[in-house]
């Protein structure tokens, strides 16, 4: 026995001093795993020999069993390589390459009866993913996580695009600063957002986008967030160190684990080109393929809605009654009508007509069901039932009418944060949808969470959102969740979870406005995890148009068009009022034309906080769409067309800011011109301050092309 | 304005000094309501001029709005009287009289913008009920309760039958002491019970049964616990003062209220006869009538089960596999059988045969569904799915077989405390039951509650149990809940919530044993709120019979028979193994005969902690059943038959302890004799220590009566 111990000690020592190294397939990235003194696991990451993550600790602190932080020896290591590809149900590409080198390290704690865990690293050309794995073993069945100790020690005082760490909301405006400046800026950055729970210590959220002084773009996030709380990042601003800060539950615990188990992947996307960050599929590649057998019912959606009218000058209301205290089960016909209810049968029919005339798939209707009179701010459990319409909303008639026009009505399930109420009624809610011809739902979580003490981003709620997506799939329903935990690529696994909000979207243009740079940051942050229901398409940007106030949408009209390409989503809304689209039919044509599913994507130029230009090929069609946006500064976008099949001319329709346009002056001034382009063409397009450019490229007959000049 | 204020002051003053007094219909009880200095509402209660509750404060402390504790004036008072009756779906009586005098006091807080609440007192001949009401008003829509300040100031150092205050369990053994002795006894009384959360300050549970030195019996509990946490009682043992201690939620709040709202009724049942306490229908009368339109499917049930075998010497097991770590979705056929699984198709069929042969309605089967290998103690969320049987449990075959024998299989839904998991799966679980011929379910909540931080008795869970009962009703399913919050008469409103456990029942006889006095206390405590699934009928009381250990059921065999009458429930189990009933066919006859629903009930003699003798008339039949039990002391029960129709003889079958029987020696020695009785007969029946007596009384033909002697 003593001999065995000695032998084990020697083995341990040998392994301990020898670091494990892998490189990315293109050799640009190098990942080093090493045990330090005391058996503490660490990793480091470099890109073209520049440090990205300096030596950083790995580990999990537990509540009830000895922690997984030290006393480790390396029991085994294994390297594998994968190079294959897969086809998403919908997406930015028809085919996604999955190419990585993997290092799997098995770590053993001799003093804990030989208990072992694993750390799995996958190194792609575009970055690193790693996760902890807890195999089923006699010594480890259940444990409770106190904190994850994963560190991300950065190499310098990078520029960082950040929002404050929070357990409940992602709807903050971004601040751009040096890491070292975050402490002095965070109080100001922690603006009021409903149901927020800012983290008391210094922390920021993921996806965390950074740029080093020597030109490296670094993005830290996570992939496949399942049965685990979301990760914020503690920040040591003096030493540029980040570490995981998981969202706690009602009793302060962070995760309940049963082996076999694993954490989500921690992801570090890195490149010296900003465009590579946007083109990265690393997070999707780290998610599991879908288990759905039939995905034929999952279709990208372009939609309009009874929605924006709730934000502009109180034109109409979600609520039907004037009451300030209502209960489920009250007779809706006894409510006192406020006379401004938006979700009326008549108004929805008008929207259905408009959708049918203009080729939209669906009409979202919010405020159709009872409960809106006092739904917010009361931590009320029984707030909506999802099956009882207001008296002026005729479900059956609208089902008939919509079907006759080939349009779907999109369901709305606002929960007010009362997830237990929603779960309790979920089957009945989806059955109601099935019975009445609905195939998609927008969910909402505006309010403090019930079960009380849980958070929007805690493990219980993370599981809730997935439960909703899975149950929806049972009813062939697509889900667009608002105020849910930020996405982590789970739409690969649950492709009916078609989009999310989870950031500051267009609605905030009507509540203080978004900075012109906002939409140039989102693709590098929020959208890294998955598509966003940003709800673009506001043509009437000056909201004083509606008679009161001085609110404005801080973009030009053309920038709103560009969003349909720069803000990737298979679910795109034309958010403005139909009457406004009728005023600008030539610009509206782009929204009618633009695809919502793609064969391929070409990130042409990008700089977080400054500009983004992206081209995409429509799925199954010889059509391409380009969107380019800028921040508050005018600039000239360079749009190449080198992705077009060689030697052929196409008709490009260019939607451009007028010369005198800007986000706050003449935002509705634009030009639309048609030109011929081919793979050698390059468009140099001036963008207005807060402006953009949108281009559609289609095949045309000789007749069509006649008279069009070459670009 | 000044004049108005003066006038209001005068009115206020007038009302303030004038107490409001009502008496019970029989004038024995007097209730006095009075505002004291500072506008603090108080009440007091006396019985035949003896103080029951000395002047005690009323009030509700709130978190978010000014509290409802003082600054009140009496805005209005109203007295009404009611004398009517109603018929329960099932019960101890066919018809229940509802006779009370009511005082409704409207209290106004001038300084809170004239906000008002009401206190409603109902004074019955058997006691007092009162509750707080919060009418809908401009100044009051939502509020959060910090604590309810209701006091119960007792008149002396009463004898009290108590269990420790706890947020999660009622499964304590009772202690009998003076109020002043509770502090020195509570540590010992707080025995280990799974998932307990004893209250840190001195507190006891309701129903709290007391007896004063001058012979008053006083019982404090609550009625109609809906959308509110359960009440414990803080105890000031030196001054004999009790006050409400509500069960908190995960964030420490006690109740979330939306007007119109009311608290449950606080009940004080009082009499100078112990039998009156047991005969009281006050708690039922304070509950709402059922809203169910069709109750024809709700039927009292006598059942056996695959259950007791799990408790006796590990004869069989709930779990099928030997694994210690299983997950829903694992393939059950991959489990390693432990060879002792109880819920096999074969074993259930044997039980169905026995049930059919002996006239039982149903067979409970626990351990039929996957998840039992590691179901307990892990605070595991996804623990059971309620629809996946073990490989050796053939649902369809058992449905067919049971139907062919005219017997129902009773479903079992153990949740392990994971209420969110249960709610999520509830519709599918009940649909599964409907599809497979089940019409009743035993639910279980053994474990720490999920949502984590909630308690078995917090508002969220109180609503959960009702949600389960209501959803069950949608599927015409009867519910028997174990480890749920203690009952408060809600079976009037939800008659398919047919029974509960919520106390230390027979299972504890196999885990340390129950004191012989236990069952003489339960009718005065736990059963005040509603029927208990006590699971009586253990004939093989010495459990060493099964080969190991020295456990014993601390009763004689006959006392087990008596329980079918003394432990009222419309759901009665014959809990022992069929093989044991076969060994004692003459005693078993009583279990086969005894009714489970009643036209009338006659509490003949009773003293908490000592003895209980009750006679009941079977529903719709000229049959009567008597049960008498004693504690550890032998005694002679006096059983009168004055409820029998006059001038007619009936055949009484008397099941009695044998002369040398006692709970710990010769418990299976008994006699069965038949005699003739009429309304003038009186039986003086010796009961063994820990023993009892059971009598069935039936009509008989002359032939039947031939040779029988008169009592």
Coordinates of C-alpha atoms in Angstrom, one line a residue, chain B residues 248-499:
Chain B
X248 CA -43.0 32.9 5.5
X249 CA -42.1 32.5 1.9
X250 CA -38.6 32.4 0.3
X251 CA -37.9 36.1 0.8
X252 CA -39.4 36.3 4.3
X253 CA -42.7 37.8 3.3
X254 CA -45.8 36.2 4.8
X255 CA -48.7 37.0 2.4
X256 CA -49.4 38.7 -0.9
X257 CA -52.8 40.2 -0.8
X258 CA -55.0 41.8 -3.5
X259 CA -58.3 43.4 -2.4
X260 CA -61.1 42.2 -2.1
X261 CA -59.3 39.8 0.2
X262 CA -59.7 38.2 3.5
X263 CA -57.7 36.1 5.9
X264 CA -58.8 32.6 6.9
X265 CA -61.1 32.5 9.9
X266 CA -59.4 32.2 13.2
X267 CA -61.4 29.7 15.2
X268 CA -61.9 29.2 19.0
X269 CA -64.0 26.2 19.7
X270 CA -65.0 26.1 23.3
X271 CA -67.2 24.1 25.7
X272 CA -67.2 22.6 29.2
X273 CA -67.8 19.2 27.5
X274 CA -64.9 17.6 25.6
X275 CA -67.5 15.7 23.5
X276 CA -68.8 19.1 22.2
X277 CA -65.3 19.9 20.8
X278 CA -65.4 16.7 18.7
X279 CA -69.0 17.3 17.7
X280 CA -68.3 20.8 16.5
X281 CA -69.0 21.7 12.9
X282 CA -67.8 25.3 13.3
X283 CA -64.8 25.0 11.0
X284 CA -66.9 23.4 8.3
X285 CA -69.6 26.0 8.7
X286 CA -67.0 28.8 8.1
X287 CA -65.9 27.3 4.8
X288 CA -67.5 28.1 1.5
X289 CA -70.0 25.7 -0.2
X290 CA -68.5 23.8 -3.1
X291 CA -68.6 25.4 -6.5
X292 CA -68.4 22.1 -8.2
X293 CA -71.6 21.6 -10.2
X294 CA -71.4 17.8 -10.5
X295 CA -70.3 15.9 -7.3
X296 CA -71.8 12.6 -8.3
X297 CA -68.3 11.2 -9.0
X298 CA -67.1 11.9 -5.5
X299 CA -67.5 8.8 -3.4
X300 CA -66.1 7.7 0.0
X301 CA -63.5 4.9 -0.5
X302 CA -62.5 1.9 1.5
X303 CA -59.2 0.6 0.2
X304 CA -56.2 -1.6 0.7
X305 CA -52.7 -1.1 -0.7
X306 CA -49.3 -2.2 -1.7
X307 CA -47.9 -0.1 1.1
X308 CA -47.5 -1.6 4.5
X309 CA -45.1 -4.2 3.1
X310 CA -42.7 -1.3 2.5
X311 CA -42.5 -0.6 6.2
X312 CA -42.3 -4.1 7.7
X313 CA -38.7 -5.5 7.7
X314 CA -38.0 -4.1 4.3
X315 CA -40.2 -6.8 2.9
X316 CA -40.4 -5.0 -0.4
X317 CA -39.3 -1.6 -1.9
X318 CA -40.7 1.4 -3.7
X319 CA -37.6 1.3 -5.9
X320 CA -37.2 -1.2 -8.7
X321 CA -33.4 -0.7 -9.3
X322 CA -30.3 -0.9 -7.2
X323 CA -29.0 2.4 -8.7
X324 CA -28.3 5.4 -6.5
X325 CA -28.5 8.0 -9.3
X326 CA -31.3 8.0 -11.9
X327 CA -32.8 10.6 -14.1
X328 CA -36.1 10.9 -15.8
X329 CA -35.7 9.9 -19.4
X330 CA -33.3 7.1 -18.5
X331 CA -34.5 3.8 -20.0
X332 CA -36.2 2.0 -17.1
X333 CA -35.5 -1.4 -18.7
X334 CA -31.8 -0.7 -18.2
X335 CA -32.2 -0.5 -14.4
X336 CA -30.7 -3.3 -12.3
X337 CA -33.7 -5.0 -10.6
X338 CA -33.2 -5.2 -6.8
X339 CA -35.5 -8.3 -6.8
X340 CA -37.8 -6.8 -4.0
X341 CA -39.9 -4.3 -5.9
X342 CA -43.4 -4.1 -4.4
X343 CA -45.4 -2.7 -7.2
X344 CA -45.3 -5.6 -9.6
X345 CA -48.2 -6.5 -11.8
X346 CA -48.5 -9.8 -10.1
X347 CA -48.5 -8.4 -6.5
X348 CA -51.1 -5.8 -7.5
X349 CA -53.3 -8.5 -9.0
X350 CA -53.2 -10.4 -5.8
X351 CA -54.3 -7.3 -4.0
X352 CA -57.0 -6.7 -6.5
X353 CA -58.3 -10.2 -5.9
X354 CA -58.3 -9.6 -2.2
X355 CA -60.1 -6.3 -2.6
X356 CA -62.7 -7.8 -4.8
X357 CA -63.3 -10.7 -2.5
X358 CA -63.7 -8.5 0.5
X359 CA -65.7 -5.5 -0.9
X360 CA -62.9 -2.9 -1.0
X361 CA -63.3 -0.1 -3.5
X362 CA -59.6 0.3 -4.4
X363 CA -56.0 -0.8 -4.2
X364 CA -53.4 1.9 -3.6
X365 CA -50.1 1.1 -5.3
X366 CA -47.0 3.1 -4.3
X367 CA -43.7 2.7 -6.1
X368 CA -45.2 2.1 -9.6
X369 CA -43.4 4.8 -11.4
X370 CA -39.8 5.5 -12.2
X371 CA -37.7 7.7 -9.9
X372 CA -37.7 5.9 -6.5
X373 CA -34.0 4.9 -6.5
X374 CA -32.8 8.4 -5.3
X375 CA -36.0 10.3 -4.8
X376 CA -35.4 11.5 -1.3
X377 CA -33.1 14.0 0.3
X378 CA -31.5 15.5 -2.8
X379 CA -33.7 18.6 -3.2
X380 CA -34.1 17.2 -6.7
X381 CA -36.5 19.0 -9.1
X382 CA -37.1 16.5 -11.8
X383 CA -37.8 13.6 -9.6
X384 CA -40.9 11.8 -10.9
X385 CA -42.9 12.2 -14.1
X386 CA -46.1 10.4 -13.0
X387 CA -46.5 8.7 -16.3
X388 CA -43.7 6.2 -16.7
X389 CA -44.1 2.9 -15.0
X390 CA -41.4 0.5 -13.9
X391 CA -40.9 -2.4 -16.3
X392 CA -42.7 -4.8 -14.1
X393 CA -45.8 -2.7 -13.7
X394 CA -48.2 -3.2 -16.6
X395 CA -50.6 -0.3 -16.5
X396 CA -52.9 -1.5 -19.2
X397 CA -53.1 -5.0 -18.0
X398 CA -53.9 -3.8 -14.5
X399 CA -56.6 -1.5 -15.8
X400 CA -58.2 -4.4 -17.5
X401 CA -57.8 -6.8 -14.6
X402 CA -59.1 -4.3 -12.0
X403 CA -62.1 -3.4 -14.1
X404 CA -62.9 -7.0 -14.5
X405 CA -63.0 -7.3 -10.8
X406 CA -64.9 -4.1 -10.1
X407 CA -62.0 -2.6 -8.3
X408 CA -60.1 0.7 -8.9
X409 CA -56.3 1.0 -8.7
X410 CA -55.5 4.1 -6.7
X411 CA -52.8 6.3 -8.2
X412 CA -49.8 7.5 -6.2
X413 CA -48.1 10.9 -6.9
X414 CA -45.1 11.3 -4.7
X415 CA -43.6 14.7 -5.4
X416 CA -40.6 14.6 -3.0
X417 CA -41.6 18.2 -2.3
X418 CA -40.9 19.3 -5.8
X419 CA -44.2 21.1 -6.3
X420 CA -43.0 23.0 -9.4
X421 CA -42.2 19.7 -11.1
X422 CA -45.7 18.4 -10.2
X423 CA -47.5 21.4 -11.4
X424 CA -45.6 21.3 -14.6
X425 CA -46.7 17.8 -15.2
X426 CA -50.1 17.9 -13.6
X427 CA -52.3 17.9 -16.7
X428 CA -50.4 15.1 -18.2
X429 CA -50.4 13.2 -14.9
X430 CA -54.2 13.4 -14.6
X431 CA -54.7 12.7 -18.3
X432 CA -52.7 9.5 -17.8
X433 CA -55.0 8.6 -14.9
X434 CA -58.1 9.3 -16.9
X435 CA -56.7 7.2 -19.8
X436 CA -55.9 4.3 -17.5
X437 CA -59.0 4.1 -15.4
X438 CA -57.8 5.8 -12.2
X439 CA -60.2 7.9 -10.2
X440 CA -58.3 8.8 -7.1
X441 CA -54.7 9.7 -6.2
X442 CA -52.6 9.8 -3.0
X443 CA -50.2 12.7 -3.3
X444 CA -47.1 13.0 -1.2
X445 CA -44.7 15.9 -0.3
X446 CA -41.8 14.1 1.5
X447 CA -38.9 16.5 1.2
X448 CA -37.8 20.1 1.1
X449 CA -40.1 22.2 -1.1
X450 CA -39.3 23.3 -4.6
X451 CA -39.7 26.3 -5.4
X452 CA -36.7 26.4 -3.1
X453 CA -37.2 28.6 0.0
X454 CA -40.9 28.0 0.1
X455 CA -42.4 25.9 2.9
X456 CA -45.0 23.1 3.0
X457 CA -47.2 25.6 4.8
X458 CA -46.4 28.9 3.0
X459 CA -48.9 30.8 0.9
X460 CA -47.5 29.5 -2.4
X461 CA -47.9 25.9 -1.3
X462 CA -51.3 26.5 0.3
X463 CA -52.4 27.6 -3.2
X464 CA -50.6 24.7 -4.8
X465 CA -52.6 22.1 -2.9
X466 CA -55.8 23.8 -3.9
X467 CA -54.7 24.0 -7.5
X468 CA -54.1 20.3 -7.4
X469 CA -57.5 19.6 -5.9
X470 CA -59.2 21.9 -8.5
X471 CA -57.3 20.4 -11.4
X472 CA -58.0 16.9 -10.2
X473 CA -61.7 17.9 -10.2
X474 CA -61.4 18.8 -13.9
X475 CA -60.5 15.1 -14.4
X476 CA -63.0 13.8 -11.8
X477 CA -60.2 12.6 -9.6
X478 CA -60.3 12.4 -5.8
X479 CA -57.2 13.5 -3.9
X480 CA -55.7 12.2 -0.6
X481 CA -52.8 14.5 0.2
X482 CA -49.9 13.4 2.5
X483 CA -47.4 15.9 4.0
X484 CA -49.6 18.8 2.8
X485 CA -50.6 21.8 5.0
X486 CA -52.9 20.8 7.9
X487 CA -56.6 20.9 6.8
X488 CA -58.9 23.7 7.7
X489 CA -62.3 22.4 6.5
X490 CA -61.6 23.0 2.8
X491 CA -63.1 19.6 2.0
X492 CA -66.5 21.4 2.1
X493 CA -65.4 23.6 -0.8
X494 CA -63.3 20.9 -2.6
X495 CA -65.1 17.7 -1.6
X496 CA -62.8 15.7 -4.0
X497 CA -59.9 16.6 -1.6
X498 CA -61.2 13.7 0.3
X499 CA -58.6 13.3 3.0

